[in-house]
Coordinates of C-alpha atoms in Angstrom, one line a residue:
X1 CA 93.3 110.7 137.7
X2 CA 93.6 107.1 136.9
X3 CA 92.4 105.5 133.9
X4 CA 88.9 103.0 134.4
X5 CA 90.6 100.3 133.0
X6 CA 94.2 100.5 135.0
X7 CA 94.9 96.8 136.4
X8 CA 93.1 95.3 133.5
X9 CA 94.9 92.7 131.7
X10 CA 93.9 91.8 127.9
X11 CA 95.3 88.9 125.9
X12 CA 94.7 90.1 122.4
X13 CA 94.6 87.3 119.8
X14 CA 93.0 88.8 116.9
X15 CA 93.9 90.0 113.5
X16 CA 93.2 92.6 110.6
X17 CA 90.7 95.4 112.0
X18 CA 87.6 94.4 114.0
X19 CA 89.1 92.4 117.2
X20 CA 92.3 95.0 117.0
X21 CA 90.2 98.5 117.0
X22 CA 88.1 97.1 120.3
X23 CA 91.3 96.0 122.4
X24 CA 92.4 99.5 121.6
X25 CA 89.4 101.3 122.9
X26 CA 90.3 99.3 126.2
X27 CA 93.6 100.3 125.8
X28 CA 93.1 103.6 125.3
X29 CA 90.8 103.3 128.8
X30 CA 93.9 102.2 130.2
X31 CA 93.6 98.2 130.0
X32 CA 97.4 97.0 129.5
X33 CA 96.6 94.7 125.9
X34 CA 99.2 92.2 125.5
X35 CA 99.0 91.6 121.6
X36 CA 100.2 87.5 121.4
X37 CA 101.2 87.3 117.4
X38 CA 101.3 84.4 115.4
X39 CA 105.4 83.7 114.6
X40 CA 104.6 84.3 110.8
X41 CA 103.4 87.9 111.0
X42 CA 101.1 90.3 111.7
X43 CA 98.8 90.7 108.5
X44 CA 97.1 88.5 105.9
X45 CA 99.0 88.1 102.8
X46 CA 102.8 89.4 101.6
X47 CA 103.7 92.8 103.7
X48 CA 105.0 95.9 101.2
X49 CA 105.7 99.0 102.3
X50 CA 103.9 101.9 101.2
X51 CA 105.0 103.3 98.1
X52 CA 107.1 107.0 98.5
X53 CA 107.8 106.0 102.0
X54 CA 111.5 104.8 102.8
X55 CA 111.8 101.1 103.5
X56 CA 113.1 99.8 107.0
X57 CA 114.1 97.2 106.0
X58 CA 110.8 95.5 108.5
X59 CA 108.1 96.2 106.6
X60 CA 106.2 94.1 108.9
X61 CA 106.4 97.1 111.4
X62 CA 105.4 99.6 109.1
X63 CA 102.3 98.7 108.1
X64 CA 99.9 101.8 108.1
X65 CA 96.1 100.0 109.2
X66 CA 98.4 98.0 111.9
X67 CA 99.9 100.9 113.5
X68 CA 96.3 102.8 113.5
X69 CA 94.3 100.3 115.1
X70 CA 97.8 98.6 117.7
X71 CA 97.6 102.1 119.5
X72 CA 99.1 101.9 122.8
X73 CA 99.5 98.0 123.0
X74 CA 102.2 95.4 123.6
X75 CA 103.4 92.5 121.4
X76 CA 104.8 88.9 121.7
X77 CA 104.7 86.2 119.2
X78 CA 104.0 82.6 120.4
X79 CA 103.5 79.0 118.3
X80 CA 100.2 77.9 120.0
X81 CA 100.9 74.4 118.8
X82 CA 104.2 73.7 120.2
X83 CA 104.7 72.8 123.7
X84 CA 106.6 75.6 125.3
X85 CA 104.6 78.5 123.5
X86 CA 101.2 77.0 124.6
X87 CA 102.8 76.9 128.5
X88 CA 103.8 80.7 128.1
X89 CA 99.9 81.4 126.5
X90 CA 98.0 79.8 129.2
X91 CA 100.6 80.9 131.9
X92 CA 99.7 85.1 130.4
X93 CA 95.3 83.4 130.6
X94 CA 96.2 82.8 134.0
X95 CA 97.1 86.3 135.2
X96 CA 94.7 88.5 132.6
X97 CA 91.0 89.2 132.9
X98 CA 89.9 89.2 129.0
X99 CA 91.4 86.9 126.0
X100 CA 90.4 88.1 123.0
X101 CA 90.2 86.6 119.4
X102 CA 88.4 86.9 115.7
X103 CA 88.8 83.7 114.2
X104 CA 86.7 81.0 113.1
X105 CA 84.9 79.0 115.3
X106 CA 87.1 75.6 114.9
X107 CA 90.6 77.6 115.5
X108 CA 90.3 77.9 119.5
X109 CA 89.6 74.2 120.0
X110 CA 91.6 72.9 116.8
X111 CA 94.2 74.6 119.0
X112 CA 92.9 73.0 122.4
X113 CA 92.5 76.3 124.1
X114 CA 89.0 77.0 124.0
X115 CA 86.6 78.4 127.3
X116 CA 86.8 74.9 129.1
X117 CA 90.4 74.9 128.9
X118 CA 91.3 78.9 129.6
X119 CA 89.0 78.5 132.8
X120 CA 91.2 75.7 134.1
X121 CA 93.5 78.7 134.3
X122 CA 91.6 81.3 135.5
X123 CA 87.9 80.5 136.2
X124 CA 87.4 83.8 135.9
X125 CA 88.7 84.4 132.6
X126 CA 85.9 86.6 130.4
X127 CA 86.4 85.3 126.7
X128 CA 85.4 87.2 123.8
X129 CA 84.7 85.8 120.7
X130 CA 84.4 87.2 117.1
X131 CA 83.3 84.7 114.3
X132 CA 82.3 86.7 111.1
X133 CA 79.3 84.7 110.8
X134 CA 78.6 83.0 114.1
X135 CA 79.3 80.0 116.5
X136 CA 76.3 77.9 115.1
X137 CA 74.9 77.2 111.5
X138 CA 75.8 75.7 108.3
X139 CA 78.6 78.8 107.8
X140 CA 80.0 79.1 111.1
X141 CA 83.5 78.2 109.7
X142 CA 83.6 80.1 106.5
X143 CA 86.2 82.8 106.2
X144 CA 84.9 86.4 105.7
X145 CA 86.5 89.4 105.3
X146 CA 84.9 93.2 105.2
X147 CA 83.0 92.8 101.7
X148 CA 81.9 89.3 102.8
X149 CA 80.6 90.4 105.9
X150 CA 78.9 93.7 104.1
X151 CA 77.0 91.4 101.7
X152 CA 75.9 88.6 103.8
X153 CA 74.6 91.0 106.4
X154 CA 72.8 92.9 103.4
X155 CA 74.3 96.1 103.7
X156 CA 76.4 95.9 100.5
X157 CA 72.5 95.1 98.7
X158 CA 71.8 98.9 100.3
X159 CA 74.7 100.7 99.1
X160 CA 75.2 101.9 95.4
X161 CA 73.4 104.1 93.0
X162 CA 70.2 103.7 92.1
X163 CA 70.0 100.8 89.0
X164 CA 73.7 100.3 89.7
X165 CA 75.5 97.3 91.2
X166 CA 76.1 96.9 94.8
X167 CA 78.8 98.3 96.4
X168 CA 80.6 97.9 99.7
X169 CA 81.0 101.1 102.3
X170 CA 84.2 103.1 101.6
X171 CA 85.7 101.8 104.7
X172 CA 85.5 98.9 107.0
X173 CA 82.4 99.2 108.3
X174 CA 81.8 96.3 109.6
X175 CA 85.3 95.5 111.5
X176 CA 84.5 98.9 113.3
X177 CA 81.1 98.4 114.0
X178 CA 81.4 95.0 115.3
X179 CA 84.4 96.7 117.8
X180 CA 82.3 99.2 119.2
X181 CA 80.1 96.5 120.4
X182 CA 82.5 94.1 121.3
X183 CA 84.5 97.0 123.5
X184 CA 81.0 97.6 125.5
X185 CA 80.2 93.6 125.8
X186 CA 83.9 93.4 127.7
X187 CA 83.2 96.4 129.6
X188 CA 80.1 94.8 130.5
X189 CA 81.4 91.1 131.2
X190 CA 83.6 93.1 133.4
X191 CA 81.0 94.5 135.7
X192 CA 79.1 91.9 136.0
X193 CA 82.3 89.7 137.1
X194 CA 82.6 92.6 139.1
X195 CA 79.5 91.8 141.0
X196 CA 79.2 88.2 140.8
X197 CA 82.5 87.0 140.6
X198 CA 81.7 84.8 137.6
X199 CA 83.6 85.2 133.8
X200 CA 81.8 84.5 130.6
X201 CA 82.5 83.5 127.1
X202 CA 81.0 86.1 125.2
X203 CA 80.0 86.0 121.2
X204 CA 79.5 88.9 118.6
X205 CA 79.0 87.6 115.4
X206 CA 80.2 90.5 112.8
X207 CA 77.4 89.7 110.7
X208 CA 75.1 90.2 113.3
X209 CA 76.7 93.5 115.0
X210 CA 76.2 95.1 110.9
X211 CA 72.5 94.0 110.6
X212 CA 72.1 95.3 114.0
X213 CA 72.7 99.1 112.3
X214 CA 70.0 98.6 109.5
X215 CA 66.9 97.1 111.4
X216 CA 64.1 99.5 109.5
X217 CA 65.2 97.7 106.0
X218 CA 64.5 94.7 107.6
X219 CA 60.7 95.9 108.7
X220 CA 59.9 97.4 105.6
X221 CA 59.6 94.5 103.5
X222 CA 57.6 92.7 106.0
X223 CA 55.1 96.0 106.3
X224 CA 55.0 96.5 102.6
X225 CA 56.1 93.9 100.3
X226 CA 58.9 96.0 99.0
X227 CA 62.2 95.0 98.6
X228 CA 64.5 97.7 99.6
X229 CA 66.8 99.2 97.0
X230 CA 70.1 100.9 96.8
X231 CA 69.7 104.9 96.3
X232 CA 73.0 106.5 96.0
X233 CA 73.0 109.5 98.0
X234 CA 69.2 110.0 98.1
X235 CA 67.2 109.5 101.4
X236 CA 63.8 107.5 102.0
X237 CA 61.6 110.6 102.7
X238 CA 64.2 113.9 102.8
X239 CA 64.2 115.7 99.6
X240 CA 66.5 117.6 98.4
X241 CA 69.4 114.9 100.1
X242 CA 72.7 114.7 98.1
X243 CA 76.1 115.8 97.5
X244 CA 76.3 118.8 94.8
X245 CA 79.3 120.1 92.6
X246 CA 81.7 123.2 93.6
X247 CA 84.2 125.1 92.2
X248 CA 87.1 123.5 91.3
X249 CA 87.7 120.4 90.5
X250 CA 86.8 116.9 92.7
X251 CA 84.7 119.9 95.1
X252 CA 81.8 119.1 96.4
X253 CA 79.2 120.2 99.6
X254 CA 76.4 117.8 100.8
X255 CA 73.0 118.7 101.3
X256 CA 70.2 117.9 103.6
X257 CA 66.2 119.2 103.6
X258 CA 64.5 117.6 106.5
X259 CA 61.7 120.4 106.7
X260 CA 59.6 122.9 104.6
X261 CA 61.5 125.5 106.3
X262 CA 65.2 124.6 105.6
X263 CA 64.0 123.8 102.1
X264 CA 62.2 127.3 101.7
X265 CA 65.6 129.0 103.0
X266 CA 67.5 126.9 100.4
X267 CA 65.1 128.0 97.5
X268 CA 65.6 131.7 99.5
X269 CA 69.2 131.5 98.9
X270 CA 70.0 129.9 95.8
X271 CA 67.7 132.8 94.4
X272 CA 64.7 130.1 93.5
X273 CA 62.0 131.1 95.8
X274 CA 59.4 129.7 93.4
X275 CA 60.4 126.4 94.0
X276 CA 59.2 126.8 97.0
X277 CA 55.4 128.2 96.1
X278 CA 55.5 124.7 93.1
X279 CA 53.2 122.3 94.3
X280 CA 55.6 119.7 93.2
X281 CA 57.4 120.6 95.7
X282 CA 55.0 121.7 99.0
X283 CA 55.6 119.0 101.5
X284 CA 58.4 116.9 101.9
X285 CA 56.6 113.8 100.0
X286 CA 55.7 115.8 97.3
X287 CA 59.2 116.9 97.1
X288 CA 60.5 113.6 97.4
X289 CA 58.7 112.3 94.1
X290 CA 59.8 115.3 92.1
X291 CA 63.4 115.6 93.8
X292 CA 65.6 115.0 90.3
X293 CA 64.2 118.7 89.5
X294 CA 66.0 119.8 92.2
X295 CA 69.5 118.9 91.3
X296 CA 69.8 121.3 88.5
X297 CA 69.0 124.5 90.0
X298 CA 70.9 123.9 93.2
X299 CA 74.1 122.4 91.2
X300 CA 73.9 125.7 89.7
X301 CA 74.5 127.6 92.7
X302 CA 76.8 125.4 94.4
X303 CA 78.8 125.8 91.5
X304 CA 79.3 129.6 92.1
X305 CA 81.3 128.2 95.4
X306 CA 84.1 126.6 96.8
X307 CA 82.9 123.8 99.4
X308 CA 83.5 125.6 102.2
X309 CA 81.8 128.8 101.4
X310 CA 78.6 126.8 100.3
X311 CA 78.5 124.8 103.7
X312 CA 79.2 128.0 105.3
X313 CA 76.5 130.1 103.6
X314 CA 74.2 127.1 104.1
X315 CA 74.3 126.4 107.7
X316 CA 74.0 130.4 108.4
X317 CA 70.9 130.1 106.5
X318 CA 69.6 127.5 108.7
X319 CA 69.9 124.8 105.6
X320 CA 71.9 121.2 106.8
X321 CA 75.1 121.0 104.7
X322 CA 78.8 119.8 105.0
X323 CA 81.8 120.2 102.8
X324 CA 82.8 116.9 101.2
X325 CA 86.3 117.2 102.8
X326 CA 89.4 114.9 101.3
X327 CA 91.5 113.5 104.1
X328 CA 95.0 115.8 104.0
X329 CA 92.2 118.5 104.5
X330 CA 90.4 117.1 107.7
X331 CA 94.4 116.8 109.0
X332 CA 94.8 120.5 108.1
X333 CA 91.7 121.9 109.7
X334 CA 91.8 124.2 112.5
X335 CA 88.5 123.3 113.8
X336 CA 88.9 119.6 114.2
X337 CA 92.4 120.7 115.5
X338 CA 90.9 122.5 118.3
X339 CA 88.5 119.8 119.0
X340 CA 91.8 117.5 120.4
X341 CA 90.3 114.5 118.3
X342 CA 93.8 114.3 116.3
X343 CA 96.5 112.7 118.0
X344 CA 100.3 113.0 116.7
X345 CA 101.8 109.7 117.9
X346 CA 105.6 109.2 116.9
X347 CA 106.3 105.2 116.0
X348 CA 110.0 104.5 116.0
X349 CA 110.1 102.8 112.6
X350 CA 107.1 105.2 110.7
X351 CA 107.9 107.9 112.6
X352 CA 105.5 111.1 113.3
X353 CA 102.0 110.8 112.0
X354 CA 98.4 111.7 113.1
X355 CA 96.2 109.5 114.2
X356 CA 92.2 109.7 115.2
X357 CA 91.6 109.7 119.1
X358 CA 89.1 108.2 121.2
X359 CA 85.8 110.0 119.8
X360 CA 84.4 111.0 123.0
X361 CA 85.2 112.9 126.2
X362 CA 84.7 112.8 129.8
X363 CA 85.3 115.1 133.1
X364 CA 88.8 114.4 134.2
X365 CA 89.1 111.7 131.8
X366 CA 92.5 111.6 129.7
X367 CA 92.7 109.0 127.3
X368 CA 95.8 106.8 126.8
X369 CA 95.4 106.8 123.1
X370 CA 98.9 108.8 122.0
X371 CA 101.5 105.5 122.1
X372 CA 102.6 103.7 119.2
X373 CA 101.8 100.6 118.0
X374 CA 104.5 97.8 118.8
X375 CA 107.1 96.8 116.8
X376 CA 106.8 92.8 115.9
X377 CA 107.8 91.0 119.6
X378 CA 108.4 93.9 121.5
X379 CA 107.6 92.6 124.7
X380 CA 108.7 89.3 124.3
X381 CA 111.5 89.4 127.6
X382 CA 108.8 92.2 129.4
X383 CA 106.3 89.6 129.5
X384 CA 107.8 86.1 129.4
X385 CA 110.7 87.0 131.9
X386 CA 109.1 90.2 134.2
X387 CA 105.7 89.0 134.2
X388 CA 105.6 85.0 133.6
X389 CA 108.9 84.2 135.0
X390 CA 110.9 82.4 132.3
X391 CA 114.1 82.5 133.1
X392 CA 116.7 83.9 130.4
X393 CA 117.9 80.7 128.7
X394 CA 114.1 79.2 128.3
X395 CA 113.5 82.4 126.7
X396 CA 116.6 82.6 124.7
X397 CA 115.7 78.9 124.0
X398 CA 112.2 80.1 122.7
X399 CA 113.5 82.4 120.6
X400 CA 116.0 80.6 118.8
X401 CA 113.7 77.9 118.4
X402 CA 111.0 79.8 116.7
X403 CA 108.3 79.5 119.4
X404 CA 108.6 83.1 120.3
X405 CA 110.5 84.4 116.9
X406 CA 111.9 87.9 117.4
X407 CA 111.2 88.6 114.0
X408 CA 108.3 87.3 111.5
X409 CA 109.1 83.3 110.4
X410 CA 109.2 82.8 106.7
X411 CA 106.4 85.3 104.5

């Protein structure tokens, strides 16, 4: 069965995590992404590789958040400002559906090549656009990263302990957040084009795509006057709701009570049933002002148990709980394994590793998600000669002149 994307073009301009992890959902739909690099690399700052792991001598193809979010894609590099590399960009607009990019608003038209200027190409050309902060408003050109993004969208305000400083999320929450979207806005733009014939430019602010995910501390202020603060692993109204120590060392399981009766079974099993007959403790709000009472007598029995045996002995007792599980053991375990979430995807230069698939499935659906990222200008005779029709010595003559560098200019 063919993919839904198959015969879908996608120039793919952006950079880092957000604009890369939503071109490779579409790859991984079958969209063939054609990554256009800028001639002085593929990252922000100077490229190492990782320590233990054998240099290549290219360390600009080994880089691991590259290769995991470049899935399945193909690269050129092209200098936008010079003459011949802006032809071979607007010659690749005029045979694609979707152009991609994540910079700041003034970069596309600094560069001359903003929506007015890609439809001259191909009417209908669907642009999608990813400002960290937005096309309008007295930041619209400030640079932003993950942390930047997390505090200005007031997520970082909302994560750290209680009393304690803010924090940002333990990933990059708002890159991946913000590609999610993005990936269903193109899919979208594409079936309304679909129907109407017409492209669009489309706009998803990253600052806007992370507020969207914490809407209720936005209403609560303006329903009670509170300011909401950061909690750690607490929960607004769930009681007990944290992460409790093992055996061993570094072990812990996490622990949810959403009811009276998966907190009565907890009591049940941790051999505390009077907790559950203390009127501190009756109802779920009542729990929730007395919760710190709570840690010690459950701490105590979790302590009696490896992670996995707690979550285990939990969940058969009806009681919410997970292992906290480090990352070598998520790779190791037979039950994600048998799940076919993990893919093992063999890059020339990194070689074998395994990689997260496409979180979902669907009926005769098989995901294109097990190709390597490109190495740096991969593609460059594939799609300059085969698809734009350069001949050999304009490419040749692009090459040695920089404008489409087979390796990484300066650094």
């Amino acid at each position: 069965m063919s993919l839904p994307l198959e015969g879908i073009r996608i120039v793919d301009m952006t950079i880092v995590i957000a604009g890369p992890v939503a071109t490779q959902v579409l790859a991984a739909l079958g969209a063939q992404v054609i990554k256009v690099e800028p001639p002085w690399g593929r990252t922000v700052g100077r490229v190492h590789s990782l320590p233990g792991v054998a240099s290549t001598g290219k360390p600009y193809n080994a880089i691991p958040s590259f290769n995991e979010v470049n899935r399945g894609k193909w690269s050129i590099s092209l200098n936008l400002q010079h003459p011949l590399g802006r032809e071979a960009f607007l010659r690749l607009v005029s045979v694609s559906d979707v152009v991609i990019e994540n910079f700041s608003p003034r970069v596309l038209p600094n560069l001359g090549l903003d929506y007015p200027v890609l439809r001259q190409y191909r009417p209908d050309i669907i642009l999608i656009s990813m400002p960290a902060l937005g096309h309008t408003g007295p930041w619209r050109n400030y640079i932003s990263f993950g942390p930047g993004t997390d505090a200005l969208a007031g997520l970082s305000s909302l994560t750290g302990y209680e009393g304690g400083q803010p924090h940002k999320p333990g990933n990059y929450y708002a890159d991946q957040n913000s590609a999610v979207h993005t990936a269903f806005a193109v899919l979208t733009a594409l079936y309304r084009r679909r129907r109407t014939g017409k492209g669009a430019h489309l706009r998803i602010a990253l600052r806007e795509a992370t507020q969207a995910v914490i809407g209720e501390f936005f209403l609560e202020p303006q329903m009670t006057g509170r300011i909401p603060t950061r909690m750690g692993n607490r929960h607004p109204w769930m009681a007990p709701h944290g992460i409790y120590p093992c055996k061993g060392q570094d072990a812990w399981v996490a622990i949810a009570c959403a009811t009276d009766q998966q907190f009565r079974s907890l009591c049940a099993l941790i051999g505390r049933p009077d907790l559950a007959q203390d009127p501190r403790c009756a109802d779920s709000l009542s729990r929730k002002r007395h919760e710190a009472l709570l840690d010690a007598p459950i701490s105590a029995w979790t302590r009696q148990h490896s992670p996995q045996e707690a979550m285990d002995i939990l969940q058969q007792a009806g009681v919410p709980a997970g292992a906290v599980f480090t990352i070598p053991q998520i790779l190791e375990n037979d039950h994600w394994r048998s799940l076919g979430f993990v893919r093992e995807v063999h890059h020339p230069e990194m070689g074998r590793a395994l990689h997260p698939g496409l979180p979902w499935r669907a009926t005769g659906l098989i995901p294109r998600d097990g190709e390597p990222a490109p190495l740096f200008a991969q593609h460059t005779s594939a799609v300059l000669g085969d698809l734009l029709g350069f001949s050999a010595e304009t490419i040749a003559q692009m090459v040695a002149q920089k404008v489409a560098p087979a390796e990484p200019v300066g650094g």
